[in-house]
């Protein structure tokens, strides 16, 4: 089915009207739409064209959420004013809803009502997210076709399904899962697709992040902040700028596509960029420890450089065919530690590429854990080799003091590996 294109939209407006509209809608009480045929599942095709833009529609978002079996609007209840502090990983924030969207077209079985599946695609500088709601009483076997420009695309699926029927509470919260899907490198503007199964009433957000753009933006942010540092300490700023400029010719390595010879040199480029990153980051740490720069600007530069390194790892991992994800869940409390709540964190790395990766270590990013949280084992688990089609995982047991504030989303995985002898990191997160 051809994509229905719309005129590009270049205006700018805050996304507050969208959110206010979402928050004004009442919990859904309308019955979900159902098929006219007795089958228990149907097929659907959803096409998104991220190369086209148009204005966002707050009313459309509110209406799309009608018919779902779960109500997720309360998760955004604190995001009601422009000055409100965003909630990390709130679904609205996670989905990057804003003032622009990309056109979406749907093709459903003839036995399914036209409104049985609804979709909406917010567009941002980081990429595109597809909000899709299965408003029927049946399972939807859905193929997603995504048209985009050349790039490296990380794909994540955040799903909200009906509460566990065994739960006795009347207004129990929906079940939430966040999974990483196999990413893709588009050599040029084109289409790639994925297939997912949507439960009856399920709300899904499928997020496509363009890694080249986000990585390059982190690099440019670091340079901009270094420019601000020059007014405070010109010597420190010049030293940092010189280090990054030495690696600048190798930024071609974070771009998708190119000639076969350029792609063959990609890992050499990543290696050189990592060298520049390590040198710059070491300098920033020294400046902070010696109070040679203001703490605020120094930490901002440190953060931008960290995002740049994370992007290099994501691009390297995607090119290698790696899929990393983290799952955190409560576990039965230990009678031997009556004042502690128990959680399990599982770090997983799957290999869907064609060449083995070496020197793998699976761990949690412990600096992100709140102070006082116990983690066992206390060291990462190491693996010599991960071959194609293999999956490895490590389980960590967390103990949190009763009364201490803790959310599973505060856990971040830390996966290190070597590919073409380049040390890279992946940092999978959970919801």
Phi, psi and omega in degrees: 000126182295148178287139177269111185266153180232158179300143179296150180244126185243002181287170178227127174216153177292154180274006180304317180301325179297313184293319179299324179292320178297316184290338182279344182284143181277156176308141186294130176238354181282141178294146179292151177291151181228161179287159174269346179260157185279359183295156184265356179210164176214166180251152180210152175235129179241126180244131179238132177248096183283354178278353180243149181228151171208175184290146177289158182229098180302320181297323180294320178299313179301317183290324180298323182288343175292141180097347176284155180272357178235150180247114184251000182296328179299338180296342180253016189296338181270347181269068187248349178224157180300337182266357180293144179285123181298145176272122180302128177067015167304145189299325180291318177291316180300321182282354177059045177290137182206212187268358181231150176222165173252150180293145180231140172231147182233145174229118184244161172306149179295341181277356185256135176303149183301331181265012183293333178227130180233147184216158183204139188231088176295141183240136179221179178296333182277338182152205184235144174240139177252114171269124181223138182234126173271104185269008181262177176265015186231160179286136180251114174272102195247131173257125179256124177247123189239117178263130185207168175280170180305139180168172172263126185240117171275137185237127180229148182235114176255118186240138174243117181239171183301148178302157178301125182297342180280349180290130183279337182293139184291316183251056182286154182282156180291159173281134185237134176222143177233119182234148173266137177252166179299126179283180183212148171250118174266121181288333180205173178305128184187197185233136168231162185220158174221157179238131179225154175255126181253127178289161176304130178076002185289143171251128180233144170238119180250113188255125178252112181255126180272106191289326179300315182294315182292323180291316179295324179294322177296320178297313180294326177296319178299317179296320180296318180293324176296324175299321177292328180294333184302328180289340180264317183211091184297324181295315179296318180297317180296322179295315180294317180298320180297320180297313182292322180294332176296327180270352186303321179299342183267003177296344175301337181291344179264004178265136178284162177077211183090177181287162177305322180292323177294319179293326179294333181269001187304314185289332173293323177294316179299320179298317180291322177294321178295324177298315177298317180301311183298319179295315180294317182294323177298318178297315181299316179299317179297317179300319180293316181295326182269003181055037178275345176227156175297139184302320184297309183289324178297318179291327177294318177296317177302315181295318179296319178295324178295318177297324177296315179296319178301320179296320177299318178296318179298317180294317178297317180294320178296317179296327179281347180088024183268144175233118182246138175208162185229137176231129179235131182212152175293150174231173182295131181297147181274120180302334181286345179231072188295339182261016183237138171272145186247138177224155173242133176240124182245119177261126185233141175228119179250145183245113178248014182268200185243349181233144183291153172247154189236166172051057182270141173226126178255126184207175167259147175283093193292337179291344178274345181285139178300150179300136179095349178282126179272140181228123178232129002289162183271357181232156176292159173263131186255144178228136183288319187212140170238113183270161177307142179075002178265156176227136176234154179207156178225137181256130176244141180252123182253142176233124185240132181299136176304133180092346179280137178291127179203133174235141178306329182293349175285350177275137176227132177285157177224105182244120176250147180201166177238130178226125190053036177064023177254127179282122182230161180229147170236143182232075180293147180238167178241175178277000000 
